[in-house]
Amino acid sequence: MRFEGTDHYVADSELQAAVNAAIALERPLLVKGEPGTGKTELARQVALATGAPLIEWHIKSTTKAQQGLYEYDAVSRLRDSQLGDDRVSDIANYIKKGKLWQAFVAEERPVLLIDEIDKADIEFPNDLLLELDRMEFHVYETGETIKAKQRPIVIITSNNEKELPDAFLRRCFFHYIAFPDEETMRAIVEVHFPKLKSRLLANALKTFFEIRDVPGLKKKPSTSELLDWLKLLLVEDIDPDLLNEKDPNKLIPPLHGALLKNEQDVMLFEKLAFMHRRQQRGPQGPGGPSGPTGPVA
């Protein structure tokens, strides 16, 4: 079982090696990188490439590790007992299987995605150490032990919002997805827009990377935002030459709302346009360096 990318996902040799190493070592693959660099999509494409079922666990700030194992609904059981429901005699009726439980009992070896683990409480990764290491856990309400039929391929993503515990990191194979260079980005775009005209692609990529290089940008546009922007350029049939517009009044690219995601960055570009206009006019007033009347003879 080896991963070599798919027709819908461009994975460089280092990322392929990381996925295959994690599979061989039977350790979770911890993937970090800028938002929008394809970390979540990686798990989906690994499942697609290996023919494995995909189980997704998307983490929120309120998510607890226990929810990945199971949840016991004591309130529903109490209510049913008051109503005389026969289901109350079997406590298993009130236990909801979590994503890890589903992965452990899957008939086929699944891909388990634990998405954005850094959103949860700092203790969340530590609370999963034993279960991910031994691939088993105990259900106290029923007294049973759930053991994995086969180790799932575990892919864990992080946006680096907070540091993860050392004990957790030791149990993972780590890979950082660097932001694609222009050649790799071109390959990614061509996967999604195979018939895109070369001039539009070249001008769009030039503009995109110029925006990312602007100093002081609060949120640099990501790969997913570039793809959204290209889709809009095609829908609106934007002239490729407009993307290389040198008019200081038009420094912000067309449909920039797909690339610039907050008012600070939009204001930054407006400020740059204003400064550019001032430089174009020069320091003199409307009448020349000495004022409206010019130099005195």
mmCIF file of C-alpha atoms in Angstrom:
data_model
loop_
_atom_site.group_PDB
_atom_site.id
_atom_site.type_symbol
_atom_site.label_atom_id
_atom_site.label_comp_id
_atom_site.label_asym_id
_atom_site.label_seq_id
_atom_site.Cartn_x
_atom_site.Cartn_y
_atom_site.Cartn_z
ATOM 1 C CA MET A 1 0.000 0.000 0.000
ATOM 2 C CA ARG A 2 1.867 3.063 -1.289
ATOM 3 C CA PHE A 3 0.743 6.615 -1.909
ATOM 4 C CA GLU A 4 1.991 8.372 -5.040
ATOM 5 C CA GLY A 5 -0.537 11.182 -5.315
ATOM 6 C CA THR A 6 -3.681 11.125 -7.435
ATOM 7 C CA ASP A 7 -5.003 12.737 -10.592
ATOM 8 C CA HIS A 8 -6.709 15.323 -8.354
ATOM 9 C CA TYR A 9 -3.905 16.005 -5.872
ATOM 10 C CA VAL A 10 -0.319 17.048 -6.566
ATOM 11 C CA ALA A 11 1.964 15.575 -3.901
ATOM 12 C CA ASP A 12 5.709 16.184 -4.139
ATOM 13 C CA SER A 13 8.204 13.407 -3.470
ATOM 14 C CA GLU A 14 8.779 14.487 0.151
ATOM 15 C CA LEU A 15 5.063 14.378 0.974
ATOM 16 C CA GLN A 16 4.701 10.983 -0.707
ATOM 17 C CA ALA A 17 7.650 9.687 1.310
ATOM 18 C CA ALA A 18 6.134 11.026 4.545
ATOM 19 C CA VAL A 19 2.786 9.324 3.924
ATOM 20 C CA ASN A 20 4.419 6.014 3.045
ATOM 21 C CA ALA A 21 6.778 6.199 6.037
ATOM 22 C CA ALA A 22 3.862 6.745 8.422
ATOM 23 C CA ILE A 23 2.019 3.794 6.890
ATOM 24 C CA ALA A 24 5.094 1.558 7.181
ATOM 25 C CA LEU A 25 5.803 2.616 10.773
ATOM 26 C CA GLU A 26 2.094 2.377 11.693
ATOM 27 C CA ARG A 27 2.327 5.778 13.341
ATOM 28 C CA PRO A 28 0.060 8.811 12.975
ATOM 29 C CA LEU A 29 1.186 11.273 10.313
ATOM 30 C CA LEU A 30 1.169 14.804 11.742
ATOM 31 C CA VAL A 31 0.885 17.332 8.920
ATOM 32 C CA LYS A 32 1.443 21.048 9.459
ATOM 33 C CA GLY A 33 1.430 23.947 7.031
ATOM 34 C CA GLU A 34 -0.301 27.186 6.134
ATOM 35 C CA PRO A 35 -4.100 27.053 5.963
ATOM 36 C CA GLY A 36 -5.174 26.132 2.444
ATOM 37 C CA THR A 37 -2.112 24.034 1.541
ATOM 38 C CA GLY A 38 -4.105 20.813 1.216
ATOM 39 C CA LYS A 39 -3.595 19.163 4.601
ATOM 40 C CA THR A 40 -7.201 18.019 5.020
ATOM 41 C CA GLU A 41 -7.489 17.069 1.372
ATOM 42 C CA LEU A 42 -4.412 14.879 1.755
ATOM 43 C CA ALA A 43 -6.318 12.413 3.954
ATOM 44 C CA ARG A 44 -9.145 12.221 1.432
ATOM 45 C CA GLN A 45 -6.734 11.588 -1.419
ATOM 46 C CA VAL A 46 -4.798 8.942 0.539
ATOM 47 C CA ALA A 47 -8.104 7.150 1.120
ATOM 48 C CA LEU A 48 -8.957 7.475 -2.562
ATOM 49 C CA ALA A 49 -5.536 6.256 -3.717
ATOM 50 C CA THR A 50 -5.449 3.255 -1.377
ATOM 51 C CA GLY A 51 -9.130 2.359 -1.742
ATOM 52 C CA ALA A 52 -9.617 2.725 2.015
ATOM 53 C CA PRO A 53 -12.758 4.035 3.723
ATOM 54 C CA LEU A 54 -12.353 7.543 5.158
ATOM 55 C CA ILE A 55 -13.439 8.519 8.681
ATOM 56 C CA GLU A 56 -13.231 12.261 9.385
ATOM 57 C CA TRP A 57 -13.067 13.801 12.862
ATOM 58 C CA HIS A 58 -13.103 17.588 12.637
ATOM 59 C CA ILE A 59 -11.911 19.152 15.889
ATOM 60 C CA LYS A 60 -13.467 22.243 17.453
ATOM 61 C CA SER A 61 -12.430 24.308 20.459
ATOM 62 C CA THR A 62 -15.037 22.469 22.557
ATOM 63 C CA THR A 63 -14.123 18.946 21.387
ATOM 64 C CA LYS A 64 -13.029 16.502 24.083
ATOM 65 C CA ALA A 65 -10.897 13.421 23.492
ATOM 66 C CA GLN A 66 -13.582 11.208 25.048
ATOM 67 C CA GLN A 67 -15.934 12.107 22.197
ATOM 68 C CA GLY A 68 -13.590 10.326 19.803
ATOM 69 C CA LEU A 69 -14.051 7.118 21.793
ATOM 70 C CA TYR A 70 -17.722 7.174 22.763
ATOM 71 C CA GLU A 71 -20.376 9.200 24.557
ATOM 72 C CA TYR A 72 -22.829 7.849 27.102
ATOM 73 C CA ASP A 73 -26.243 9.530 26.978
ATOM 74 C CA ALA A 74 -27.372 9.244 30.606
ATOM 75 C CA VAL A 75 -30.085 11.876 30.165
ATOM 76 C CA SER A 76 -31.881 9.893 27.451
ATOM 77 C CA ARG A 77 -31.667 6.744 29.525
ATOM 78 C CA LEU A 78 -33.176 8.500 32.541
ATOM 79 C CA ARG A 79 -35.984 9.900 30.419
ATOM 80 C CA ASP A 80 -36.739 6.498 28.892
ATOM 81 C CA SER A 81 -36.763 4.873 32.327
ATOM 82 C CA GLN A 82 -39.383 7.378 33.475
ATOM 83 C CA LEU A 83 -41.458 6.525 30.410
ATOM 84 C CA GLY A 84 -41.100 2.785 30.991
ATOM 85 C CA ASP A 85 -39.162 2.144 27.786
ATOM 86 C CA ASP A 86 -37.752 -1.400 27.571
ATOM 87 C CA ARG A 87 -34.530 -0.080 25.966
ATOM 88 C CA VAL A 88 -33.218 1.027 29.371
ATOM 89 C CA SER A 89 -32.370 -2.564 30.279
ATOM 90 C CA ASP A 90 -29.457 -2.503 27.831
ATOM 91 C CA ILE A 91 -27.045 0.339 28.518
ATOM 92 C CA ALA A 92 -25.431 -0.180 25.117
ATOM 93 C CA ASN A 93 -28.497 1.503 23.580
ATOM 94 C CA TYR A 94 -27.281 4.785 25.035
ATOM 95 C CA ILE A 95 -23.664 4.652 23.965
ATOM 96 C CA LYS A 96 -22.736 6.563 20.809
ATOM 97 C CA LYS A 97 -19.624 5.355 19.035
ATOM 98 C CA GLY A 98 -16.963 7.982 18.380
ATOM 99 C CA LYS A 99 -14.712 8.274 15.343
ATOM 100 C CA LEU A 100 -11.896 6.219 16.894
ATOM 101 C CA TRP A 101 -14.341 3.440 17.782
ATOM 102 C CA GLN A 102 -15.636 3.467 14.204
ATOM 103 C CA ALA A 103 -12.077 3.269 12.878
ATOM 104 C CA PHE A 104 -11.114 0.453 15.249
ATOM 105 C CA VAL A 105 -14.018 -1.804 14.272
ATOM 106 C CA ALA A 106 -14.015 -1.050 10.529
ATOM 107 C CA GLU A 107 -13.911 -4.196 8.398
ATOM 108 C CA GLU A 108 -11.404 -2.608 6.012
ATOM 109 C CA ARG A 109 -8.334 -0.691 7.152
ATOM 110 C CA PRO A 110 -9.580 2.914 7.141
ATOM 111 C CA VAL A 111 -7.951 6.320 6.896
ATOM 112 C CA LEU A 112 -8.756 8.280 10.066
ATOM 113 C CA LEU A 113 -8.488 12.056 9.718
ATOM 114 C CA ILE A 114 -8.132 14.056 12.954
ATOM 115 C CA ASP A 115 -8.469 17.532 11.501
ATOM 116 C CA GLU A 116 -7.042 20.703 13.113
ATOM 117 C CA ILE A 117 -6.035 19.099 16.392
ATOM 118 C CA ASP A 118 -4.535 22.393 17.574
ATOM 119 C CA LYS A 119 -8.028 23.909 17.900
ATOM 120 C CA ALA A 120 -8.792 21.799 20.962
ATOM 121 C CA ASP A 121 -7.642 22.220 24.541
ATOM 122 C CA ILE A 122 -3.911 21.737 25.164
ATOM 123 C CA GLU A 123 -4.615 18.450 26.991
ATOM 124 C CA PHE A 124 -6.540 16.981 24.058
ATOM 125 C CA PRO A 125 -3.521 15.328 22.344
ATOM 126 C CA ASN A 126 -2.265 13.862 25.628
ATOM 127 C CA ASP A 127 -5.704 12.397 26.315
ATOM 128 C CA LEU A 128 -5.412 10.338 23.120
ATOM 129 C CA LEU A 129 -1.863 9.057 23.670
ATOM 130 C CA LEU A 130 -2.798 5.652 25.072
ATOM 131 C CA GLU A 131 -5.562 4.959 22.570
ATOM 132 C CA LEU A 132 -3.451 5.887 19.526
ATOM 133 C CA ASP A 133 -0.460 3.987 20.875
ATOM 134 C CA ARG A 134 -2.138 0.738 21.960
ATOM 135 C CA MET A 135 -5.068 0.981 19.557
ATOM 136 C CA GLU A 136 -7.568 0.032 22.244
ATOM 137 C CA PHE A 137 -9.736 1.577 24.947
ATOM 138 C CA HIS A 138 -12.098 0.487 27.707
ATOM 139 C CA VAL A 139 -15.845 1.199 27.828
ATOM 140 C CA TYR A 140 -16.586 1.537 31.543
ATOM 141 C CA GLU A 141 -20.377 1.463 31.215
ATOM 142 C CA THR A 142 -20.412 -1.958 29.529
ATOM 143 C CA GLY A 143 -17.077 -3.344 30.760
ATOM 144 C CA GLU A 144 -15.867 -4.175 27.253
ATOM 145 C CA THR A 145 -12.522 -3.382 25.678
ATOM 146 C CA ILE A 146 -12.530 -2.154 22.085
ATOM 147 C CA LYS A 147 -9.427 -3.217 20.160
ATOM 148 C CA ALA A 148 -8.571 -2.198 16.609
ATOM 149 C CA LYS A 149 -9.050 -4.993 14.082
ATOM 150 C CA GLN A 150 -6.185 -3.400 12.152
ATOM 151 C CA ARG A 151 -4.318 -0.162 12.704
ATOM 152 C CA PRO A 152 -5.998 2.637 10.771
ATOM 153 C CA ILE A 153 -3.903 5.053 8.730
ATOM 154 C CA VAL A 154 -4.100 8.105 10.996
ATOM 155 C CA ILE A 155 -3.534 11.567 9.506
ATOM 156 C CA ILE A 156 -3.550 14.492 11.934
ATOM 157 C CA THR A 157 -3.530 18.097 10.724
ATOM 158 C CA SER A 158 -2.480 21.238 12.573
ATOM 159 C CA ASN A 159 -2.401 24.927 11.647
ATOM 160 C CA ASN A 160 0.186 25.585 14.373
ATOM 161 C CA GLU A 161 -2.223 27.681 16.467
ATOM 162 C CA LYS A 162 -0.672 26.174 19.586
ATOM 163 C CA GLU A 163 2.252 23.926 20.440
ATOM 164 C CA LEU A 164 1.553 20.209 20.747
ATOM 165 C CA PRO A 165 2.950 18.209 23.707
ATOM 166 C CA ASP A 166 6.329 16.506 23.264
ATOM 167 C CA ALA A 167 4.922 13.134 24.345
ATOM 168 C CA PHE A 168 2.381 13.351 21.534
ATOM 169 C CA LEU A 169 4.943 14.486 18.951
ATOM 170 C CA ARG A 170 7.209 11.523 19.769
ATOM 171 C CA ARG A 171 4.480 9.145 18.659
ATOM 172 C CA CYS A 172 3.941 10.819 15.278
ATOM 173 C CA PHE A 173 5.751 10.993 11.966
ATOM 174 C CA PHE A 174 5.963 14.697 11.152
ATOM 175 C CA HIS A 175 5.781 16.515 7.822
ATOM 176 C CA TYR A 176 5.512 20.227 7.073
ATOM 177 C CA ILE A 177 3.831 21.084 3.778
ATOM 178 C CA ALA A 178 5.783 24.063 2.471
ATOM 179 C CA PHE A 179 3.870 26.590 0.399
ATOM 180 C CA PRO A 180 4.115 25.563 -3.270
ATOM 181 C CA ASP A 181 6.594 27.362 -5.505
ATOM 182 C CA GLU A 182 5.367 28.759 -8.820
ATOM 183 C CA GLU A 183 6.125 25.563 -10.780
ATOM 184 C CA THR A 184 4.276 23.349 -8.294
ATOM 185 C CA MET A 185 1.417 25.838 -8.100
ATOM 186 C CA ARG A 186 1.108 25.761 -11.878
ATOM 187 C CA ALA A 187 0.779 21.965 -11.723
ATOM 188 C CA ILE A 188 -1.872 22.255 -8.988
ATOM 189 C CA VAL A 189 -3.873 24.795 -10.999
ATOM 190 C CA GLU A 190 -3.698 22.665 -14.147
ATOM 191 C CA VAL A 191 -5.225 19.743 -12.220
ATOM 192 C CA HIS A 192 -8.265 21.894 -11.400
ATOM 193 C CA PHE A 193 -8.373 23.971 -14.610
ATOM 194 C CA PRO A 194 -6.832 21.812 -17.359
ATOM 195 C CA LYS A 195 -8.061 24.088 -20.167
ATOM 196 C CA LEU A 196 -6.985 27.396 -18.626
ATOM 197 C CA LYS A 197 -5.307 29.672 -21.185
ATOM 198 C CA SER A 198 -1.575 29.977 -20.607
ATOM 199 C CA ARG A 199 -1.578 33.807 -20.627
ATOM 200 C CA LEU A 200 -4.279 34.022 -17.976
ATOM 201 C CA LEU A 201 -2.499 31.427 -15.838
ATOM 202 C CA ALA A 202 0.875 33.171 -16.150
ATOM 203 C CA ASN A 203 -0.528 36.616 -15.314
ATOM 204 C CA ALA A 204 -2.676 35.276 -12.461
ATOM 205 C CA LEU A 205 0.252 33.431 -10.867
ATOM 206 C CA LYS A 206 2.482 36.509 -11.209
ATOM 207 C CA THR A 207 -0.133 38.678 -9.491
ATOM 208 C CA PHE A 208 -0.832 36.049 -6.820
ATOM 209 C CA PHE A 209 2.812 35.666 -5.777
ATOM 210 C CA GLU A 210 3.338 39.434 -5.868
ATOM 211 C CA ILE A 211 0.455 39.818 -3.420
ATOM 212 C CA ARG A 212 1.933 37.164 -1.118
ATOM 213 C CA ASP A 213 5.253 39.038 -1.144
ATOM 214 C CA VAL A 214 3.761 42.357 -0.006
ATOM 215 C CA PRO A 215 5.345 43.227 3.392
ATOM 216 C CA GLY A 216 2.899 43.614 6.260
ATOM 217 C CA LEU A 217 0.159 41.440 4.788
ATOM 218 C CA LYS A 218 -1.881 40.031 7.687
ATOM 219 C CA LYS A 219 -3.182 36.962 5.835
ATOM 220 C CA LYS A 220 -1.411 35.766 2.747
ATOM 221 C CA PRO A 221 -3.726 34.180 0.164
ATOM 222 C CA SER A 222 -3.519 30.401 0.043
ATOM 223 C CA THR A 223 -3.764 27.767 -2.676
ATOM 224 C CA SER A 224 -7.506 27.310 -2.161
ATOM 225 C CA GLU A 225 -8.038 31.071 -2.466
ATOM 226 C CA LEU A 226 -6.038 31.171 -5.691
ATOM 227 C CA LEU A 227 -8.286 28.454 -7.122
ATOM 228 C CA ASP A 228 -11.399 30.390 -6.080
ATOM 229 C CA TRP A 229 -9.996 33.541 -7.678
ATOM 230 C CA LEU A 230 -9.204 31.772 -10.954
ATOM 231 C CA LYS A 231 -12.711 30.366 -11.058
ATOM 232 C CA LEU A 232 -14.129 33.877 -10.707
ATOM 233 C CA LEU A 233 -11.786 35.240 -13.384
ATOM 234 C CA LEU A 234 -13.117 32.603 -15.763
ATOM 235 C CA VAL A 235 -16.753 33.177 -14.844
ATOM 236 C CA GLU A 236 -16.397 36.955 -15.299
ATOM 237 C CA ASP A 237 -14.241 36.509 -18.431
ATOM 238 C CA ILE A 238 -11.601 38.902 -17.109
ATOM 239 C CA ASP A 239 -9.019 40.101 -19.648
ATOM 240 C CA PRO A 240 -5.618 38.632 -18.610
ATOM 241 C CA ASP A 241 -3.973 42.011 -19.326
ATOM 242 C CA LEU A 242 -5.969 43.593 -16.492
ATOM 243 C CA LEU A 243 -3.989 41.444 -14.043
ATOM 244 C CA ASN A 244 -0.778 43.222 -15.071
ATOM 245 C CA GLU A 245 -2.360 46.661 -14.918
ATOM 246 C CA LYS A 246 0.209 49.316 -13.961
ATOM 247 C CA ASP A 247 -2.323 52.100 -13.375
ATOM 248 C CA PRO A 248 -1.660 53.232 -9.752
ATOM 249 C CA ASN A 249 -5.395 53.539 -9.255
ATOM 250 C CA LYS A 250 -5.778 49.827 -9.971
ATOM 251 C CA LEU A 251 -3.085 48.205 -7.829
ATOM 252 C CA ILE A 252 -5.718 46.014 -6.181
ATOM 253 C CA PRO A 253 -6.446 43.125 -8.560
ATOM 254 C CA PRO A 254 -9.969 42.539 -9.901
ATOM 255 C CA LEU A 255 -12.224 40.382 -7.690
ATOM 256 C CA HIS A 256 -9.689 40.768 -4.892
ATOM 257 C CA GLY A 257 -12.259 39.617 -2.310
ATOM 258 C CA ALA A 258 -11.259 36.053 -3.162
ATOM 259 C CA LEU A 259 -7.636 36.788 -2.184
ATOM 260 C CA LEU A 260 -7.714 39.500 0.497
ATOM 261 C CA LYS A 261 -9.765 38.333 3.465
ATOM 262 C CA ASN A 262 -9.716 41.236 5.914
ATOM 263 C CA GLU A 263 -10.043 45.010 5.881
ATOM 264 C CA GLN A 264 -6.461 45.573 7.087
ATOM 265 C CA ASP A 265 -5.018 43.973 3.968
ATOM 266 C CA VAL A 266 -7.399 45.842 1.655
ATOM 267 C CA MET A 267 -6.441 49.106 3.399
ATOM 268 C CA LEU A 268 -2.776 48.183 3.006
ATOM 269 C CA PHE A 269 -3.183 47.897 -0.759
ATOM 270 C CA GLU A 270 -5.158 51.167 -0.872
ATOM 271 C CA LYS A 271 -2.336 52.845 1.057
ATOM 272 C CA LEU A 272 0.248 51.419 -1.344
ATOM 273 C CA ALA A 273 -1.794 52.735 -4.291
ATOM 274 C CA PHE A 274 -1.962 56.189 -2.659
ATOM 275 C CA MET A 275 1.796 56.239 -2.051
ATOM 276 C CA HIS A 276 2.416 55.104 -5.617
ATOM 277 C CA ARG A 277 0.280 57.959 -6.961
ATOM 278 C CA ARG A 278 2.238 60.465 -4.871
ATOM 279 C CA GLN A 279 5.523 59.149 -6.235
ATOM 280 C CA GLN A 280 4.177 59.415 -9.775
ATOM 281 C CA ARG A 281 3.236 63.067 -9.243
ATOM 282 C CA GLY A 282 6.518 63.945 -7.572
ATOM 283 C CA PRO A 283 7.115 66.484 -4.749
ATOM 284 C CA GLN A 284 6.433 69.626 -6.769
ATOM 285 C CA GLY A 285 3.128 71.453 -6.820
ATOM 286 C CA PRO A 286 1.000 72.076 -9.896
ATOM 287 C CA GLY A 287 3.182 74.965 -11.079
ATOM 288 C CA GLY A 288 6.570 73.280 -10.788
ATOM 289 C CA PRO A 289 9.230 73.075 -8.064
ATOM 290 C CA SER A 290 8.894 76.749 -7.045
ATOM 291 C CA GLY A 291 5.142 76.892 -6.866
ATOM 292 C CA PRO A 292 2.377 77.934 -9.241
ATOM 293 C CA THR A 293 4.234 80.916 -10.710
ATOM 294 C CA GLY A 294 7.489 79.121 -11.426
ATOM 295 C CA PRO A 295 11.000 80.558 -10.829
ATOM 296 C CA VAL A 296 11.463 84.352 -10.784
ATOM 297 C CA ALA A 297 13.663 85.733 -13.593
#
